[in-house]
Amino acid sequence: MLELIRRDGLARVCCLDTRRGTLETPCLLPVINPKIMTIRPRELFDEFGVEALITNSYIIRKDPALREKALDAGVHDLIDFPGVIMTDSGTFQSYVHGEIDVNNKEIVEFQRDIGADIGTVLDIFTEPSWGKKRTSEAVDVTIERTIEAASLKGEMMLAGVVQGSLYPDLRERCARRLSELDVDVHPIGGVVPLMEKYRFADLVDVIFSSKTGLTPSRPVHLFGAGHPMVFALAVLLGCDMFDSASYAKYARDDRFMFSEGTMHLKDMKRISCQCPYCRGQTIETIGRMSEEERARLIAKHNLHESIKEIENIKRAIHEGNLWELVELRCRSHPELLNGLRRLREHKDYMEKFEPLSRDSPFFYTGPESLDRPAAYRYEKRFFERYEHPGADILVGFEENMRPYSRTYASEMRSVTEKSDAHFLVMSPFGPVPIELDEIYPIAQSLFPQIRDQDTETRTRRLMEEMSHRQKYGMCVIWEGDDTLEILASIALGTSKFDIDRARIRAVADYQFGKGASSVLFDGKVTLVKSKTTEKIRNVYVNGDHVLSMRANDGFFTVRPKGAERLRKGFMPPRLRVIVNKDSAEFNRAGRNVFCGFVIDCDENIRPYDEVLVVDESDNLIAIGRTMMTRAEMLAFKKGLAVKVREGIST
Amino acid sequence: MLELIRRDGLARVCCLDTRRGTLETPCLLPVINPKIMTIRPRELFDEFGVEALITNSYIIRKDPALREKALDAGVHDLIDFPGVIMTDSGTFQSYVHGEIDVNNKEIVEFQRDIGADIGTVLDIFTEPSWGKKRTSEAVDVTIERTIEAASLKGEMMLAGVVQGSLYPDLRERCARRLSELDVDVHPIGGVVPLMEKYRFADLVDVIFSSKTGLTPSRPVHLFGAGHPMVFALAVLLGCDMFDSASYAKYARDDRFMFSEGTMHLKDMKRISCQCPYCRGQTIETIGRMSEEERARLIAKHNLHESIKEIENIKRAIHEGNLWELVELRCRSHPELLNGLRRLREHKDYMEKFEPLSRDSPFFYTGPESLDRPAAYRYEKRFFERYEHPGADILVGFEENMRPYSRTYASEMRSVTEKSDAHFLVMSPFGPVPIELDEIYPIAQSLFPQIRDQDTETRTRRLMEEMSHRQKYGMCVIWEGDDTLEILASIALGTSKFDIDRARIRAVADYQFGKGASSVLFDGKVTLVKSKTTEKIRNVYVNGDHVLSMRANDGFFTVRPKGAERLRKGFMPPRLRVIVNKDSAEFNRAGRNVFCGFVIDCDENIRPYDEVLVVDESDNLIAIGRTMMTRAEMLAFKKGLAVKVREGIST
């Protein structure tokens, strides 16, 4: 069973329960060929901390001695590994060598009988060159065999492989059907040829179409992905498990793997790697090694580098800077960059998983950064949810955004307060009205001053789109950095524009949806500001504390009185997580909402959104932040659905 | 004395002779505060392999006990370090604390007397905020003090600091004047405030204006640069030495340095670093450490990371992929990316140091890649040196460039051979006629298929520029990837266009300059091709072997008969390196040309160009590849100037 621990969009750190303990994902399962053990499984466990590996049941079964020992003593004894053992079924061998002499039933039973912790269906490897009909038939066979395997698996966890070649509809259909079956892990199969040919844009499409059909509550394994340079991108798209034969295969071919790509020993002029295995080595010392010694050294390097990258990725998920890491990694090879650029085709899907905000600032790394769902979210919500307060003059102001530097904001404010002008920053995210300039990602972003053309074009396009959509008496687009000139260009007057009132309205609509501001602020509004930063801290309406504003991301946390207003103002299930009776009494006491207890949820809820926890009669039970989307809450059997901040006692 | 070992543009691996042995640059000199030794100098030497460090003579001199011991036993004994010790003079302290109580003469003599291997002038720290007059006066004082210091230095090597704030002319003037003095190392000073404020675009300008004025034969030290994230960029611009107090300062502030930026311990959710110091540590174990223990751990991590980055950079210089590394690193922070983008202002200067080709392919990492001097070189030479062979039809063909894949070339060739068409690839480098499609960087490049707007615009702009400049009967711009369509769009005929003849002419003019093809191929031309690749290998004219064509970069190596033709066809010093008599007899025997023996050189020679080695009477002595530009050959006192391939006996 899978439990979500931490997430960033589709990327996630999870715990997977197995009968040999809990595996933390993302994780890498080194491949052990039972006949050629470049690094022994026991070394993997002791020296590298590897808790799970994958070996091949087909190879074991084909060799009479191995087969007998495996059936007799179990696969863990056979290869001497105390951790989780996943076995592959022979599908890849049938792809490489053509026909194989075992059927699905036989190989699934064999995996079960030798004590594999996770066994794999004998699926049909759908190749990228295949036509649609052939692929569709292969998908049907794969589904049938998965049904058969599920009936045979016993105590073994079962990996049901998503196939469908490059056809998005077949991938999605296969994934959707497999999600209904009693399967525990979902490898995405048939992708090795794409990775071998560096067809990363196609790989991106395949992962998306598979993910679209899969239930979110099971781990997704990218079958055959063993190069650390692809891990970050794959995790970003929601892959949880990888397996690598490459660390050993590359080593036998004198190739060093790095998260920035591969280097062949013969092209290396120096050993700059400082890993525990390479440190102190030179081209000469390595050159003097025997072939086997060298292969072991390079395999250990490759494994170290791969495990390190998995650790980097986990850390990035925890710290909220996975996008930056992925955009760095994807510059290791132009084809990876091509894969990254393909993400823009999947914005709508990604936005569903995009958190409200992140702990790390939004760092621009290239034109691709503006294809991140964080930018798309802003653009969408600005046009859908933002309403112009009706000032007479609009001044578009182009400024380099800097995190935490409030210079331009205070400049704008001083101008705003002295005139009728309503200020907008012409930013790469789109037009930013002064009321929204403290929310994520606007205030927490940094761009280079020297812009690229894609960013320039986007900035102007969104500005023009706004001019068309919103009605203003006058629109002056001003560019530059000399505030005096702006001041001079605007007739000075007494301010009629209340920036604070405008801010709470704009942020409320942006965060909770159009109409939220009317619901929340109906009455006499009083604001409490921070004495040091002068930022809004608390919002009272008719004396009730309805909202607090967070300094780190500029969004609201909801207080009980605010929650009550939202509940009354919006029909269920808007902004709600509906829990069953068993949960309700705990949540009222301030305890968190867990997955098994959720009846329904607003499907427009995004991770880290503020939510109202209600019972089936729409009584307010608690307020908190959701960790999940609706689909996730309903699919997961365990784990935190809503982090409750405040329970509401009856 | 400095010797150039390997280079990539302005970046270089050198050996610096000191009285305590040879230092390999680029190198990092950790800063040791004699009063707070977070890591002891002996540990630096033994554990980290640090061969040189920097400490502060002003601090030593101010403390009576330290001062006495230093004067008595020497600075090496004082801090217990057997390697090279550079000392700073107190300039930085005067910048931080205002006035200091020592003058230039006193501190230079003190450094000399305590046995510093490299001592530093008490220069004036020119701050970025200073006006031009104040800066100019400070530069004058710095120069005067350097003159004084040079007269006092004795056996000590002297660091003469380039100042001039942000004024390029003052920086250049200072650098030029210092280059005339008896100085051994050139720090670029006054840059710490730029680095502290992440003003990397300004830093780039400062380095360029300093480098422009400095003699190439002395090491350039970027004073105060201690963060590994800037090393790659600084080395790319020609910096050889760095010093870091940051590894310890950051550590005392709980900040971890990575080549991708800085992380504060409090923001780190996990320790993913696998360095020998962090490995096995967790946030918890580090949290339980004493402040001092933690500072030592983080300092060691920081130093390890910094030294690792220096090693990465050296490796990249040797392997020819430093640009790719720099472009990766500069995406760690938007302000670094801004610095990278500033390089486009310095293309002309960089092109002078740009090698003819590299061992590594040209990998696009973003729109900035097309500002590399390799791209600028192609654009320039295409318009200056390429002459269209006069076919009737020009077809512009847009295609993703792939390294080593000759698919499009063979497609084009098959069309070319069946028609009168002359093919051009519409590429991001500019128009590529089929004759030039095998040279670096064209054939050795890789771009993502999904293009950015800057690349699109550049591709089209250069294509249009060509249409205007070159006269064609007809110009069809064709875009797509279906060769059949092109075939259909062109009237098939018998080929009149001899691609091989056109190729040798185009490459010769591109490589040696306009007119080279007429000189080289005057007579009956015979080509020898590779049987396996069908590529041109050798060119004979009237039965003489004049040129060979290299498979790896598509350029020519010159044979004696070809050299003789070039010598006769071009006036001295074109394509020549002129050596003195002492050298000539050795070079005739096939030995390399060393710097001290060069009298003059063609100033249009670029690194790795083919050159004619001649004596003062213009007799051909040898043929080889130059390692240096003219200015370098004349400035360096030792090291390889021309790698001779073939000596010409009289």
Coordinates of C-alpha atoms in Angstrom, one line a residue, chain B residues 72-369:
Chain B
D72 CA 61.3 34.8 13.4
A73 CA 60.2 31.5 11.9
G74 CA 58.5 32.5 8.7
V75 CA 54.9 32.4 7.8
H76 CA 55.0 28.7 6.7
D77 CA 56.0 27.7 10.2
L78 CA 53.6 30.1 11.8
I79 CA 50.6 28.5 10.2
D80 CA 52.2 25.1 9.6
F81 CA 51.8 24.8 5.9
P82 CA 54.4 23.4 3.6
G83 CA 52.9 24.6 0.3
V84 CA 52.7 28.0 -1.5
I85 CA 51.5 30.8 0.7
M86 CA 50.1 33.9 -0.8
T87 CA 49.5 36.9 1.5
D88 CA 47.0 39.7 1.2
S89 CA 47.9 43.2 2.2
G90 CA 45.1 44.7 4.2
T91 CA 43.4 46.3 1.3
F92 CA 40.2 44.4 2.0
Q93 CA 40.3 45.4 5.7
S94 CA 40.6 49.0 4.7
Y95 CA 37.6 48.6 2.5
V96 CA 35.6 47.0 5.3
H97 CA 36.9 48.9 8.3
G98 CA 38.1 52.2 6.7
E99 CA 41.6 53.4 7.5
I100 CA 44.3 50.9 8.4
D101 CA 47.6 51.6 10.2
V102 CA 50.2 50.5 7.7
N103 CA 51.5 51.8 4.5
N104 CA 52.4 50.1 1.2
K105 CA 56.1 49.9 1.8
E106 CA 55.7 48.5 5.3
I107 CA 53.3 45.8 4.4
V108 CA 55.1 44.7 1.2
E109 CA 58.4 44.5 3.2
F110 CA 56.7 42.6 5.9
Q111 CA 55.3 40.1 3.5
R112 CA 58.7 39.7 2.0
D113 CA 60.3 39.3 5.4
I114 CA 58.0 36.7 6.7
G115 CA 58.7 34.6 3.6
A116 CA 55.4 34.9 1.7
D117 CA 55.7 33.1 -1.7
I118 CA 53.3 35.6 -3.3
G119 CA 52.8 39.0 -1.6
T120 CA 50.3 41.6 -2.5
V121 CA 50.4 45.4 -3.1
L122 CA 48.4 47.6 -0.8
D123 CA 46.1 48.6 -3.6
I124 CA 43.1 50.9 -3.3
F125 CA 39.8 49.0 -3.3
T126 CA 37.7 50.8 -5.9
E127 CA 34.1 50.4 -5.0
P128 CA 31.3 49.9 -7.5
S129 CA 29.5 53.0 -6.3
W130 CA 32.5 55.3 -6.8
G131 CA 32.5 58.1 -9.4
K132 CA 35.0 58.1 -12.2
K133 CA 37.3 60.8 -10.9
R134 CA 37.8 59.2 -7.5
T135 CA 38.3 55.8 -9.2
S136 CA 40.8 57.2 -11.6
E137 CA 42.8 58.7 -8.8
A138 CA 42.7 55.4 -6.9
V139 CA 43.9 53.6 -9.9
D140 CA 46.9 56.0 -10.1
V141 CA 47.7 55.4 -6.5
T142 CA 47.4 51.6 -7.0
I143 CA 49.8 51.9 -9.9
E144 CA 52.3 54.0 -8.0
R145 CA 52.2 51.6 -5.1
T146 CA 52.7 48.6 -7.4
I147 CA 55.8 50.3 -8.8
E148 CA 57.1 50.8 -5.2
A149 CA 56.2 47.2 -4.3
A150 CA 58.0 45.8 -7.4
S151 CA 61.2 47.5 -6.2
L152 CA 60.9 46.0 -2.8
K153 CA 59.7 42.5 -3.5
G154 CA 63.0 40.7 -3.6
E155 CA 62.6 36.9 -4.1
M156 CA 58.9 37.2 -3.4
M157 CA 56.4 37.0 -6.2
L158 CA 54.2 40.0 -6.4
A159 CA 50.5 40.3 -6.9
G160 CA 49.6 43.6 -8.6
V161 CA 45.9 44.2 -8.3
V162 CA 43.8 45.5 -11.2
Q163 CA 41.4 48.2 -10.0
G164 CA 39.0 50.6 -11.7
S165 CA 35.5 49.9 -10.3
L166 CA 33.0 49.5 -13.2
Y167 CA 34.8 51.8 -15.6
P168 CA 36.1 49.6 -18.5
D169 CA 38.6 52.2 -19.6
L170 CA 40.1 52.6 -16.2
R171 CA 40.2 48.8 -15.6
E172 CA 41.9 48.4 -19.0
R173 CA 44.4 51.3 -18.4
C174 CA 45.3 49.9 -14.9
A175 CA 45.7 46.4 -16.3
R176 CA 47.8 47.7 -19.2
R177 CA 50.1 49.7 -17.0
L178 CA 50.5 46.9 -14.5
S179 CA 51.4 44.5 -17.3
E180 CA 54.5 46.6 -18.0
L181 CA 55.7 46.3 -14.4
D182 CA 57.7 43.5 -12.7
V183 CA 54.7 41.8 -11.3
D184 CA 53.9 38.1 -11.2
V185 CA 50.2 37.6 -10.6
H186 CA 47.3 39.8 -11.4
P187 CA 44.4 39.8 -9.0
I188 CA 41.2 41.5 -10.3
G189 CA 40.2 43.5 -7.2
G190 CA 37.2 45.4 -6.0
V191 CA 34.8 42.7 -7.1
V192 CA 33.5 41.3 -3.8
P193 CA 30.6 43.8 -3.6
L194 CA 29.5 42.7 -7.1
M195 CA 29.6 39.0 -6.1
E196 CA 27.9 39.7 -2.8
K197 CA 25.0 41.4 -4.6
Y198 CA 25.0 38.8 -7.4
R199 CA 25.8 41.5 -9.9
F200 CA 27.3 38.9 -12.3
A201 CA 26.7 40.9 -15.5
D202 CA 28.8 43.7 -14.0
L203 CA 31.4 41.1 -12.9
V204 CA 31.6 39.8 -16.5
D205 CA 32.3 43.3 -17.8
V206 CA 35.0 43.9 -15.2
I207 CA 36.7 40.7 -16.0
F208 CA 36.7 41.4 -19.7
S209 CA 38.0 45.0 -19.4
S210 CA 40.8 43.8 -17.0
K211 CA 41.7 40.8 -19.3
T212 CA 41.8 43.2 -22.3
G213 CA 44.6 45.2 -20.7
L214 CA 46.5 42.4 -19.0
T215 CA 49.4 40.5 -20.6
P216 CA 48.3 36.9 -21.2
S217 CA 51.4 35.5 -19.7
R218 CA 50.6 36.0 -16.1
P219 CA 48.0 34.3 -14.0
V220 CA 44.8 36.2 -13.3
H221 CA 43.3 35.9 -9.8
L222 CA 39.7 36.8 -9.2
F223 CA 40.1 38.3 -5.7
G224 CA 37.5 37.1 -3.2
A225 CA 35.8 34.7 -5.6
G226 CA 35.2 31.7 -3.4
H227 CA 31.8 30.3 -4.4
P228 CA 32.0 27.3 -6.6
M229 CA 29.0 28.4 -8.6
V230 CA 31.0 31.3 -10.2
F231 CA 34.2 29.3 -10.9
A232 CA 33.2 27.9 -14.3
L233 CA 32.1 31.3 -15.7
A234 CA 35.2 33.1 -14.4
V235 CA 37.5 30.4 -15.8
L236 CA 35.7 30.7 -19.2
L237 CA 36.6 34.4 -19.2
G238 CA 40.3 33.7 -18.4
C239 CA 40.6 33.7 -14.6
D240 CA 43.2 31.3 -13.3
M241 CA 43.1 31.7 -9.5
F242 CA 40.5 32.0 -6.8
D243 CA 40.5 32.4 -3.1
S244 CA 37.9 31.4 -0.7
A245 CA 37.2 32.6 2.8
S246 CA 33.6 31.7 2.0
Y247 CA 34.0 28.0 2.7
A248 CA 34.7 28.8 6.4
K249 CA 32.5 32.0 6.6
Y250 CA 29.5 30.2 5.1
A251 CA 30.1 27.3 7.4
R252 CA 30.0 29.4 10.5
D253 CA 26.7 30.7 9.2
D254 CA 25.3 27.1 8.6
R255 CA 25.4 27.6 4.8
F256 CA 26.3 24.7 2.5
M257 CA 27.9 25.7 -0.8
F258 CA 27.2 23.7 -4.0
S259 CA 28.2 24.4 -7.5
E260 CA 24.5 25.0 -8.0
G261 CA 24.1 27.6 -5.3
T262 CA 23.9 27.9 -1.5
M263 CA 21.6 26.2 0.9
H264 CA 21.1 27.3 4.5
L265 CA 20.8 24.4 6.9
K266 CA 17.5 25.6 8.2
D267 CA 16.0 25.4 4.7
M268 CA 17.4 21.9 4.1
K269 CA 14.9 19.2 4.6
R270 CA 17.4 16.4 3.9
I271 CA 21.1 16.0 3.5
S272 CA 21.4 14.6 0.0
C273 CA 25.1 15.4 -0.4
Q274 CA 27.2 12.3 -0.8
C275 CA 30.6 14.0 -0.2
P276 CA 32.9 12.2 2.3
Y277 CA 31.9 14.6 5.1
C278 CA 28.1 14.7 4.6
R279 CA 27.6 11.0 3.7
G280 CA 25.8 9.3 6.5
Q281 CA 24.8 12.6 8.1
T282 CA 21.2 13.6 8.6
I283 CA 19.6 16.9 9.6
E284 CA 19.3 15.3 13.0
T285 CA 22.9 14.2 13.5
I286 CA 24.1 17.6 12.3
G287 CA 21.6 19.3 14.6
R288 CA 23.0 17.5 17.6
M289 CA 26.6 18.7 16.8
S290 CA 28.3 21.5 18.7
E291 CA 28.5 24.8 16.9
E292 CA 32.2 24.3 16.3
E293 CA 31.8 20.7 15.1
R294 CA 29.1 21.7 12.7
A295 CA 31.2 24.6 11.3
R296 CA 34.0 22.2 10.7
L297 CA 31.8 19.7 9.0
I298 CA 30.2 22.3 6.7
A299 CA 33.6 24.0 6.0
K300 CA 34.9 20.7 4.9
H301 CA 31.9 20.1 2.7
N302 CA 32.2 23.5 1.2
L303 CA 35.9 23.0 0.5
H304 CA 35.3 19.6 -1.0
E305 CA 32.6 21.0 -3.2
S306 CA 34.8 23.9 -4.3
I307 CA 37.8 21.7 -5.1
K308 CA 35.6 19.2 -6.9
E309 CA 34.3 22.1 -9.1
I310 CA 37.8 23.2 -10.0
E311 CA 38.5 19.6 -11.0
N312 CA 35.3 19.5 -13.1
I313 CA 36.4 22.7 -14.8
K314 CA 39.9 21.4 -15.6
R315 CA 38.4 18.3 -17.0
A316 CA 36.0 20.3 -19.2
I317 CA 38.9 22.4 -20.5
H318 CA 40.7 19.2 -21.4
E319 CA 37.7 17.6 -23.0
G320 CA 36.4 20.7 -24.9
N321 CA 33.0 21.1 -23.2
L322 CA 33.6 24.0 -20.9
W323 CA 30.9 26.1 -22.6
E324 CA 28.3 23.4 -21.9
L325 CA 29.4 23.3 -18.2
V326 CA 29.3 27.0 -17.8
E327 CA 25.8 27.3 -19.4
L328 CA 24.6 24.6 -16.9
R329 CA 26.1 26.3 -13.9
C330 CA 24.8 29.7 -14.9
R331 CA 21.2 28.4 -14.6
S332 CA 21.7 27.9 -10.9
H333 CA 20.7 31.5 -10.3
P334 CA 18.9 34.0 -12.6
E335 CA 21.6 36.6 -11.9
L336 CA 24.3 34.2 -13.1
L337 CA 22.2 33.6 -16.2
N338 CA 22.2 37.4 -16.6
G339 CA 26.0 37.3 -16.4
L340 CA 26.1 34.6 -19.1
R341 CA 23.8 36.6 -21.3
R342 CA 26.2 39.6 -21.0
L343 CA 28.8 37.6 -22.8
R344 CA 27.2 38.5 -26.1
E345 CA 28.6 42.0 -25.7
H346 CA 32.1 40.5 -25.8
K347 CA 31.8 38.2 -28.8
D348 CA 34.5 40.0 -30.9
Y349 CA 37.0 39.7 -28.1
M350 CA 36.2 36.1 -27.4
E351 CA 36.4 35.1 -31.0
K352 CA 40.1 35.9 -31.1
F353 CA 40.7 33.1 -28.6
E354 CA 38.1 30.7 -30.1
P355 CA 39.7 27.4 -31.3
L356 CA 39.3 26.1 -34.8
S357 CA 37.4 23.1 -33.4
R358 CA 36.8 21.1 -30.2
D359 CA 36.9 17.5 -29.3
S360 CA 33.4 17.6 -27.9
P361 CA 30.3 18.3 -29.9
F362 CA 28.4 21.7 -29.7
F363 CA 25.5 21.0 -27.4
Y364 CA 22.7 23.6 -27.4
T365 CA 21.6 24.3 -23.8
G366 CA 19.4 27.4 -24.5
P367 CA 19.3 30.5 -26.6
E368 CA 22.5 31.7 -25.0
S369 CA 24.4 28.9 -26.8

